[in-house]
Short mmCIF file of N, CA and C in Angstrom, two decimals:
data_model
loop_
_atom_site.label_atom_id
_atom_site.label_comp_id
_atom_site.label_asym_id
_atom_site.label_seq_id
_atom_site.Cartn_x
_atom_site.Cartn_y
_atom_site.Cartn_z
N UNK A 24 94.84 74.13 60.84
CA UNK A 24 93.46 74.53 60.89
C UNK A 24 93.19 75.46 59.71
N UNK A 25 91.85 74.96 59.42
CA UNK A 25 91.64 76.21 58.26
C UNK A 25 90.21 76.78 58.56
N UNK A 26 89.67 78.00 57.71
CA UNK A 26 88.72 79.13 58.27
C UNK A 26 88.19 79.11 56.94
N UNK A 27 87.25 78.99 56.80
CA UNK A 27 85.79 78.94 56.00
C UNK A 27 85.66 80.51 54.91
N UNK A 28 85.32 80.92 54.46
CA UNK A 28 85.25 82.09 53.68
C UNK A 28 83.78 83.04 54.81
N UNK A 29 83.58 82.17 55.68
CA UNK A 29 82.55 82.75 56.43
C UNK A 29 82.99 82.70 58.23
N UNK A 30 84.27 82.03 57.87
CA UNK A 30 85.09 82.21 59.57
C UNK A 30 84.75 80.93 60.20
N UNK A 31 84.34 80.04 59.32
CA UNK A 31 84.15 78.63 60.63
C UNK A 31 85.29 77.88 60.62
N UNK A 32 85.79 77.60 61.99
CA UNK A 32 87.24 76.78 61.75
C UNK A 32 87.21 75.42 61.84
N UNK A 33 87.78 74.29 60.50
CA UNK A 33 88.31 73.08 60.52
C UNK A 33 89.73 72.62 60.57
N UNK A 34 89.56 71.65 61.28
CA UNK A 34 90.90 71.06 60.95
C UNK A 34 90.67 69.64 59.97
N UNK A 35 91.18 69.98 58.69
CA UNK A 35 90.81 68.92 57.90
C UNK A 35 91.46 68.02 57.45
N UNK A 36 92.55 67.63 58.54
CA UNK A 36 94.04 66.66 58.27
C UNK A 36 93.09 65.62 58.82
N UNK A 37 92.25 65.71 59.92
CA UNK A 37 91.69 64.60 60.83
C UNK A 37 90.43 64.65 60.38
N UNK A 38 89.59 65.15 59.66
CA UNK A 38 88.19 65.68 59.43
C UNK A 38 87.38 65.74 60.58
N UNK A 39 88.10 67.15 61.24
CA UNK A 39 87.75 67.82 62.57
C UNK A 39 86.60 69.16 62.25
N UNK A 40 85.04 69.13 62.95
CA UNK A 40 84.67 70.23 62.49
C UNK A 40 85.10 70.85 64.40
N UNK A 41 84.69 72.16 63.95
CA UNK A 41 84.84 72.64 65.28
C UNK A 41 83.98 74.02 65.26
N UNK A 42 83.70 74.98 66.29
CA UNK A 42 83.08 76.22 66.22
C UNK A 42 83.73 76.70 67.63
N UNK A 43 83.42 78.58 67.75
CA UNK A 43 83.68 78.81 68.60
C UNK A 43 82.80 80.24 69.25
N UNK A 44 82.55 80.45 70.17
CA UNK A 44 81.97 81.36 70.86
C UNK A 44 82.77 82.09 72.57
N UNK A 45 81.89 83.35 72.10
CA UNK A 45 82.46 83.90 73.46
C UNK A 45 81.48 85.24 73.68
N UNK A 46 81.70 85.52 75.45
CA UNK A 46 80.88 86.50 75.62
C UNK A 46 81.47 87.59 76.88
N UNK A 47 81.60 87.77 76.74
CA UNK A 47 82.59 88.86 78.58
C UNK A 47 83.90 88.11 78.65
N UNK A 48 83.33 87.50 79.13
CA UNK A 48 84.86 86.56 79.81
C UNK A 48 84.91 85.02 79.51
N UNK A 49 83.50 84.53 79.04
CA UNK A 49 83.62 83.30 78.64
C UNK A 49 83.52 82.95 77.35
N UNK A 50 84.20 81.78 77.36
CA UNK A 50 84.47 81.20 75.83
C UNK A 50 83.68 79.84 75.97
N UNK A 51 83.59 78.94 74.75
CA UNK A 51 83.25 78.10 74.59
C UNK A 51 83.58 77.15 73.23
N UNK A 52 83.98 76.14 73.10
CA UNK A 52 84.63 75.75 71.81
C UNK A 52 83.86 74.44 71.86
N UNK A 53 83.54 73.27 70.86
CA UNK A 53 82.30 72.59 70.48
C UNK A 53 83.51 72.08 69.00
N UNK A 54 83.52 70.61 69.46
CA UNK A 54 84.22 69.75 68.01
C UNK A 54 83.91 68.41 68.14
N UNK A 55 84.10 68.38 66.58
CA UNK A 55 83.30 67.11 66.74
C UNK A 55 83.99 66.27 65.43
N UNK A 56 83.77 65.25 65.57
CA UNK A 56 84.42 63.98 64.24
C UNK A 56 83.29 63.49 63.52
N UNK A 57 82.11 63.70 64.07
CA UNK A 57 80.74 62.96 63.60
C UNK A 57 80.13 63.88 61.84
N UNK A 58 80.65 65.36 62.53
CA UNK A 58 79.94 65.88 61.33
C UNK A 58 79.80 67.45 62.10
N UNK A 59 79.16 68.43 61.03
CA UNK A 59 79.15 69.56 61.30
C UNK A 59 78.64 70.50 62.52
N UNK A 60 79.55 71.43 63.13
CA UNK A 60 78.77 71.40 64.66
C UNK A 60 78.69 73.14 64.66
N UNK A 61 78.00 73.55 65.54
CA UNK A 61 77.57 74.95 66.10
C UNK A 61 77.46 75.47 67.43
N UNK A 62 78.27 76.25 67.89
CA UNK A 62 77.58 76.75 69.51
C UNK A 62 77.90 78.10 69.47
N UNK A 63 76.74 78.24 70.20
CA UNK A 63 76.98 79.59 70.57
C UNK A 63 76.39 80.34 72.23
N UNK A 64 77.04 80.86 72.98
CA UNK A 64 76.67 81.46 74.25
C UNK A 64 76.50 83.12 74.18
N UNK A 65 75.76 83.35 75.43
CA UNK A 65 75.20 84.57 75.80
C UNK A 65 75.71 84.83 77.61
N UNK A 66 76.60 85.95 77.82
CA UNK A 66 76.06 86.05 79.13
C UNK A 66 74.82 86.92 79.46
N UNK A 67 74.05 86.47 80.03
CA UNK A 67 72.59 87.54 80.56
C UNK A 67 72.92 88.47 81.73
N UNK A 68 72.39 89.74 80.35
CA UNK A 68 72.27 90.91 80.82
C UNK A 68 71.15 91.46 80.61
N UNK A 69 71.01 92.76 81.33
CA UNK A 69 70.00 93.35 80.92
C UNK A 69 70.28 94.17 79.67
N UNK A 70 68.52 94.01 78.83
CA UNK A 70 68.44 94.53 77.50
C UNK A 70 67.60 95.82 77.42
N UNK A 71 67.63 96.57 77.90
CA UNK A 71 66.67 97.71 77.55
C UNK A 71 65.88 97.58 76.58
N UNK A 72 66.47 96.89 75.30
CA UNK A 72 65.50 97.21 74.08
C UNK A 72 64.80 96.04 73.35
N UNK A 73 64.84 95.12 74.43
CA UNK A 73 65.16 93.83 73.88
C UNK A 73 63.65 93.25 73.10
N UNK A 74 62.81 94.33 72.63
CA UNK A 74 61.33 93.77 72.25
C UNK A 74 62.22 94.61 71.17
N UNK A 75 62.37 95.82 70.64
CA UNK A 75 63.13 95.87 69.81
C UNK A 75 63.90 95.17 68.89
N UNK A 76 65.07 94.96 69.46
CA UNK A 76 65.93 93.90 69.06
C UNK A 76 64.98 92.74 68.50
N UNK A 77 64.13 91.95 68.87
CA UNK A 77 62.99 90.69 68.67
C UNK A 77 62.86 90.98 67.43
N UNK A 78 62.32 92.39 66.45
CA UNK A 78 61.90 91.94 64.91
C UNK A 78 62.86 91.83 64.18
N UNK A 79 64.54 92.02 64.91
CA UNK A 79 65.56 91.76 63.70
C UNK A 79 65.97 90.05 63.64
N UNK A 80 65.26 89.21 64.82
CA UNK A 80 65.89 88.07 64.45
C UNK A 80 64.75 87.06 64.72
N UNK A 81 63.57 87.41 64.82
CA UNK A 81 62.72 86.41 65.42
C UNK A 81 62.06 86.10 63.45
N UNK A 82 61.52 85.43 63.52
CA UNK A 82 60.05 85.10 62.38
C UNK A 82 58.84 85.61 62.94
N UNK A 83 57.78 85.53 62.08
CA UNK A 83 56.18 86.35 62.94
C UNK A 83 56.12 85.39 63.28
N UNK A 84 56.06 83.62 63.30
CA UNK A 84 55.53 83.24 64.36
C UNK A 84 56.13 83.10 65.50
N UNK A 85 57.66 83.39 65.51
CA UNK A 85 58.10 83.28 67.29
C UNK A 85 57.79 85.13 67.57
N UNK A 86 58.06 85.91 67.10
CA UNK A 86 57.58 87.41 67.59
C UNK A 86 56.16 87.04 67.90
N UNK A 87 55.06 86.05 67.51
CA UNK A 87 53.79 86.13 68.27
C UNK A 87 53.62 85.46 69.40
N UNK A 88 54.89 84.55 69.17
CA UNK A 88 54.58 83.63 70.82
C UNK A 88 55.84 84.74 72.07
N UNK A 89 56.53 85.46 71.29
CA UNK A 89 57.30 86.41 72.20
C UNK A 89 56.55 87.86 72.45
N UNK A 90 55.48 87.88 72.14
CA UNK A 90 54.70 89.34 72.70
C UNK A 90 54.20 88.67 73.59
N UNK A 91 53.77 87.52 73.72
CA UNK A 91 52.97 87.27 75.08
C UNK A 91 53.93 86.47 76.50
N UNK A 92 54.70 86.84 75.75
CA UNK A 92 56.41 85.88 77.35
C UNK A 92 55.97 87.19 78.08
N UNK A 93 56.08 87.27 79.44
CA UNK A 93 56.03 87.96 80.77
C UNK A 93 57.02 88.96 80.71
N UNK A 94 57.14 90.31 81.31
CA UNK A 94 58.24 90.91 81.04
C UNK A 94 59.60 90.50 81.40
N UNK A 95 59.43 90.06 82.43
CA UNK A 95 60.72 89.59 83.26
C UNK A 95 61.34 88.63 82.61
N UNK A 96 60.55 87.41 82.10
CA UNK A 96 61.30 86.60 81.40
C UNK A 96 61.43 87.23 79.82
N UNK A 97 61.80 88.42 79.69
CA UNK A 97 61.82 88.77 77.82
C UNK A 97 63.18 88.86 77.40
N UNK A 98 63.79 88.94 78.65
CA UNK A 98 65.64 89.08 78.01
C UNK A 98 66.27 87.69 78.41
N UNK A 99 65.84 86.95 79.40
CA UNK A 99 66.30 85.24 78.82
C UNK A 99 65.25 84.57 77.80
N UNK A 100 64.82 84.60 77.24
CA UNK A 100 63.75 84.05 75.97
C UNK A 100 64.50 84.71 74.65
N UNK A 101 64.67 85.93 74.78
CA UNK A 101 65.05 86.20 73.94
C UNK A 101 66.28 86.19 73.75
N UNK A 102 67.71 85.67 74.90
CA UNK A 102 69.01 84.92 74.89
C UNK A 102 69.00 83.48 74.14
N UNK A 103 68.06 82.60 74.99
CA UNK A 103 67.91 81.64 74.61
C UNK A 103 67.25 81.65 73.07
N UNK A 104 66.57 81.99 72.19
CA UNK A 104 66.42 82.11 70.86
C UNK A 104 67.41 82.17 70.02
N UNK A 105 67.85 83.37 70.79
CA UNK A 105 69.35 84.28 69.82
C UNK A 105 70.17 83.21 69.49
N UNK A 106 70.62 82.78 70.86
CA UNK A 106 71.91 81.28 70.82
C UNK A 106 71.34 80.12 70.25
N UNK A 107 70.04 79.67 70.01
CA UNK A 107 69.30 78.68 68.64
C UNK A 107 69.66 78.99 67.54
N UNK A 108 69.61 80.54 67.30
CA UNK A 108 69.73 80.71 66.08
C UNK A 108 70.99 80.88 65.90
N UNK A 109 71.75 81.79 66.29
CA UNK A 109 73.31 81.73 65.87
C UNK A 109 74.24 79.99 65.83
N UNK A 110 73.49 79.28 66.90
CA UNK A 110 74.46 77.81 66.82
C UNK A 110 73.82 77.33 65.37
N UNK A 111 72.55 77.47 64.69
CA UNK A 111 72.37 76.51 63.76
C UNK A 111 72.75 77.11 62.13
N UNK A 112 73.21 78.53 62.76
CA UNK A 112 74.00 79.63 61.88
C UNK A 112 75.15 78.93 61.72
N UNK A 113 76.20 78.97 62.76
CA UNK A 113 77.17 78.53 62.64
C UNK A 113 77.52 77.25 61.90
N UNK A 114 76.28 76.14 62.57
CA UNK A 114 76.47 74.52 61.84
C UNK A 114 76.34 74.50 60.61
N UNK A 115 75.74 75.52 60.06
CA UNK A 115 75.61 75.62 58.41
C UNK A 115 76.89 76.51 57.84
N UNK A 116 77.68 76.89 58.22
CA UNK A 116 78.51 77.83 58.37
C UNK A 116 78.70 78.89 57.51
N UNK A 117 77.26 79.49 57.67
CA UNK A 117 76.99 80.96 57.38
C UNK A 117 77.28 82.08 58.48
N UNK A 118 76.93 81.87 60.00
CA UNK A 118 77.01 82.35 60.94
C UNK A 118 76.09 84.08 60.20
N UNK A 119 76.56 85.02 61.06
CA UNK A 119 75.32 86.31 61.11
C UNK A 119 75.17 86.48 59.26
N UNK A 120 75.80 86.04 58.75
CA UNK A 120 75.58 86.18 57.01
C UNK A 120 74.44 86.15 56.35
N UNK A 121 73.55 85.46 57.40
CA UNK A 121 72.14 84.63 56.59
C UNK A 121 71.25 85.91 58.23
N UNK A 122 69.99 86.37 57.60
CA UNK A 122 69.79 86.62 58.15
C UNK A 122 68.52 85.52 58.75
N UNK A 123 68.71 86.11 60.75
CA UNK A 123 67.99 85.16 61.41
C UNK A 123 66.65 85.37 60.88
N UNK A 124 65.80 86.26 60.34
CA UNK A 124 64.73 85.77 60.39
C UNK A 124 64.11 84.84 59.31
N UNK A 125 65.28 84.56 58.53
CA UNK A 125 64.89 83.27 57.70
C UNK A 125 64.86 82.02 58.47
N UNK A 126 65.28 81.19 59.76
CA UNK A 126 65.18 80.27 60.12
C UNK A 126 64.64 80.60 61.37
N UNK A 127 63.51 79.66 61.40
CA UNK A 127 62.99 79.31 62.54
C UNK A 127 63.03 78.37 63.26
N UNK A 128 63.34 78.80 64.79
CA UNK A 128 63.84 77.75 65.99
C UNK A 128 62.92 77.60 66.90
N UNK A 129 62.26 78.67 66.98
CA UNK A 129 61.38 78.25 68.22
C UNK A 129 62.03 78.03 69.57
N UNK A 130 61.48 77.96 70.33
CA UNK A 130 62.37 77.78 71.84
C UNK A 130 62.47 76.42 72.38
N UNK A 131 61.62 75.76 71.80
CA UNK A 131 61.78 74.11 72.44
C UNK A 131 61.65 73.27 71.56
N UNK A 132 61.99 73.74 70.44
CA UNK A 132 61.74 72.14 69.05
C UNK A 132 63.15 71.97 69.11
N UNK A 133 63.23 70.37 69.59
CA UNK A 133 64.96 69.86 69.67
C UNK A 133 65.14 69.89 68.20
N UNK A 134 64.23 69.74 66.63
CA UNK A 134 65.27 69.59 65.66
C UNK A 134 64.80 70.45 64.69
N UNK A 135 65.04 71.05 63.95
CA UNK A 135 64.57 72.19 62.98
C UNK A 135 65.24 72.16 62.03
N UNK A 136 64.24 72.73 60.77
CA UNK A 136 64.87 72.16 59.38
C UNK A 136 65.23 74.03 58.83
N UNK A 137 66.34 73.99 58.09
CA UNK A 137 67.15 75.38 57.40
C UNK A 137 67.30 74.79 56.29
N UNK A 138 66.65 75.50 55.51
CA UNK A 138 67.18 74.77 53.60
C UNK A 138 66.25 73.10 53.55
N UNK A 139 67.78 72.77 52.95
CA UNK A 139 67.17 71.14 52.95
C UNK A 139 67.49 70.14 54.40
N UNK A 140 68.30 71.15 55.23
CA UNK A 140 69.02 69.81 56.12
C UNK A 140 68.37 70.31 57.31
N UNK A 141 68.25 69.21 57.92
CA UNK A 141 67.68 68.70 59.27
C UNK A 141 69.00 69.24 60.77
N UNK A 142 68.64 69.86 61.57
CA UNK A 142 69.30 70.34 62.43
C UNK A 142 68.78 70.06 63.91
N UNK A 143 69.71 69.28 64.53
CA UNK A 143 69.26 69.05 66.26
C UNK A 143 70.22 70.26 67.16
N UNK A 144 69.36 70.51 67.71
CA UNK A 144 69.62 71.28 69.21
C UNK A 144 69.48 71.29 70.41
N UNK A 145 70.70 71.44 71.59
CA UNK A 145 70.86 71.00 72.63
C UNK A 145 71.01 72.38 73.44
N UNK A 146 70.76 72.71 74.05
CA UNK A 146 70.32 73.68 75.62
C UNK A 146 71.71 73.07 75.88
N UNK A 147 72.81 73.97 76.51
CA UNK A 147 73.88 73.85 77.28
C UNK A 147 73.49 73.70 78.77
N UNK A 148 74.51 73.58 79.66
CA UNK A 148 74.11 73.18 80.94
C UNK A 148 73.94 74.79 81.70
N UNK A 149 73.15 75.43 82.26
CA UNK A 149 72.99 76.64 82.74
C UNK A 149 74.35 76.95 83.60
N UNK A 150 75.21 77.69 83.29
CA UNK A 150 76.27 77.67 84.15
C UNK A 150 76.21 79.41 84.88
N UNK A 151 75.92 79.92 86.13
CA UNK A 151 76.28 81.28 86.29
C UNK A 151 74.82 82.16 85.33
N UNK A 152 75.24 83.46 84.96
CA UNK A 152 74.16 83.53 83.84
C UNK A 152 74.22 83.57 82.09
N UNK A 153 75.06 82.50 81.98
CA UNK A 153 75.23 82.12 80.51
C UNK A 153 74.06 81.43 80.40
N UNK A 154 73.90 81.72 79.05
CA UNK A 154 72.76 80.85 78.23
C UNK A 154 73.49 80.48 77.03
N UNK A 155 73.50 78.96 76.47
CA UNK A 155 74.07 78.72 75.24
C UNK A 155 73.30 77.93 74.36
N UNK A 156 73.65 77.46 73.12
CA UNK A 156 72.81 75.94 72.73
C UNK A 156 74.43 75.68 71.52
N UNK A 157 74.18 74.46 71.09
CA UNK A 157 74.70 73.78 70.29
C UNK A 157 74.06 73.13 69.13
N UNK A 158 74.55 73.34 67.78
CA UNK A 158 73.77 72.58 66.94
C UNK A 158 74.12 71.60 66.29
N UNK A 159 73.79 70.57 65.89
CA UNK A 159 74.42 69.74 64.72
C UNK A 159 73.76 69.05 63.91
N UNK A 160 74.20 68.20 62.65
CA UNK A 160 73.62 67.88 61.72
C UNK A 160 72.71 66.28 62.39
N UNK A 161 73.42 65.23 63.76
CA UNK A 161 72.82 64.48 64.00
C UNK A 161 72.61 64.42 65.89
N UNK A 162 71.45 63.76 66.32
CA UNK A 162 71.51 64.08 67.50
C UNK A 162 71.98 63.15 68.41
N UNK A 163 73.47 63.61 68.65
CA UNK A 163 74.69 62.80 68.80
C UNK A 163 74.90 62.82 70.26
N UNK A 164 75.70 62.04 70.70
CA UNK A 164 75.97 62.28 71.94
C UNK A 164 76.81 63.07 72.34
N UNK A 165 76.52 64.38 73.06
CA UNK A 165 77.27 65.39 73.70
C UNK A 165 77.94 65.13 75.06
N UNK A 166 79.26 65.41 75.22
CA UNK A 166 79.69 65.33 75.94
C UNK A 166 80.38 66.52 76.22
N UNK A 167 80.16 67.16 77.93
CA UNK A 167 80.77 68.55 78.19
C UNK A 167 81.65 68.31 79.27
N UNK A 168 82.53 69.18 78.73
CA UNK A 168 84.06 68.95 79.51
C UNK A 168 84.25 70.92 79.79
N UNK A 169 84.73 71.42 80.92
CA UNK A 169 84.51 72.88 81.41
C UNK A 169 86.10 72.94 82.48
N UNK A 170 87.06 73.71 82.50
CA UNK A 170 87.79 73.88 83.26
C UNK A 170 87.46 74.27 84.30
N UNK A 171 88.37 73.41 85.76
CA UNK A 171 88.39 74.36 86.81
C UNK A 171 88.20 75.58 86.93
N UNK A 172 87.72 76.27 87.87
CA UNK A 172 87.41 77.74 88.45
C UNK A 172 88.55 78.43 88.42
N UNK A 173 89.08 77.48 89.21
CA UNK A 173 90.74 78.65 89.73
C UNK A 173 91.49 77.30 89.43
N UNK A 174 92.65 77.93 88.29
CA UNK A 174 93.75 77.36 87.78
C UNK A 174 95.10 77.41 88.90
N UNK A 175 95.25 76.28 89.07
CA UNK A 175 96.57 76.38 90.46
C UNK A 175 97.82 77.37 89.06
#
């Protein structure tokens, strides 16, 4: 395996991309043979500051559609963003290098363009209170594979 000058790991004997994430206690790893991939998870917590936090990674137009989200929903909106933007960070494999408020994700556009290249994004399966997404260069078929709970 080899590591990117920006930390993304390939294995390039097989032309394996791969990425990896983690948050408390969970991990998550995302590879692929098709082409360049990204994920990234959140466990949800509470944010005290989390309208704060919003002008270091949003654009003005998602900070205008995020002043008007409800309070309650402002710290999963603003999970779910974060993990858009860090997975399509990663697929480009800049990861936190580039700052987020140059790309815009929006919360529900499955494909969004960074630079010149075209990027699809997938919502992970809600597991517990993780929030994740995945990115990649085509909108491929995902397949999720998750270990048992309790390992005999």
């Amino acid at each position: 395996m080899t590591v990117s000058r920006f930390g993304k790991p390939r294995l390039p004997a097989h032309d394996i991309e791969a990425s990896q994430s983690h948050s408390h206690d969970w991990s998550a790893v995302a590879v692929s043979a098709l082409g360049l991939v990204g994920i990234d998870i959140e466990r949800w917590r509470p944010l005290a500051n989390c309208r704060q936090l919003a002008c270091h990674i949003m654009t003005n137009q998602e900070a205008r559609v995020f002043e008007d989200i409800p309070s309650e929903l402002t710290v999963q909106k603003f999970l779910q963003l974060w993990t858009r933007k860090e997975a399509v960070l990663k697929c480009a494999g800049l990861g936190l290098r580039q700052d987020p408020r140059g790309l815009h994700t929006g919360w529900n556009e499955r494909g969004v363009q960074f630079g010149d290249v075209q990027y699809y994004l997938n919502a992970l399966p809600v597991c517990g209170q993780l929030v994740g997404h995945l990115a990649s260069h085509a909108p491929q078929r995902i397949i999720m594979r998750s270990l048992p709970s309790q390992l005999g």
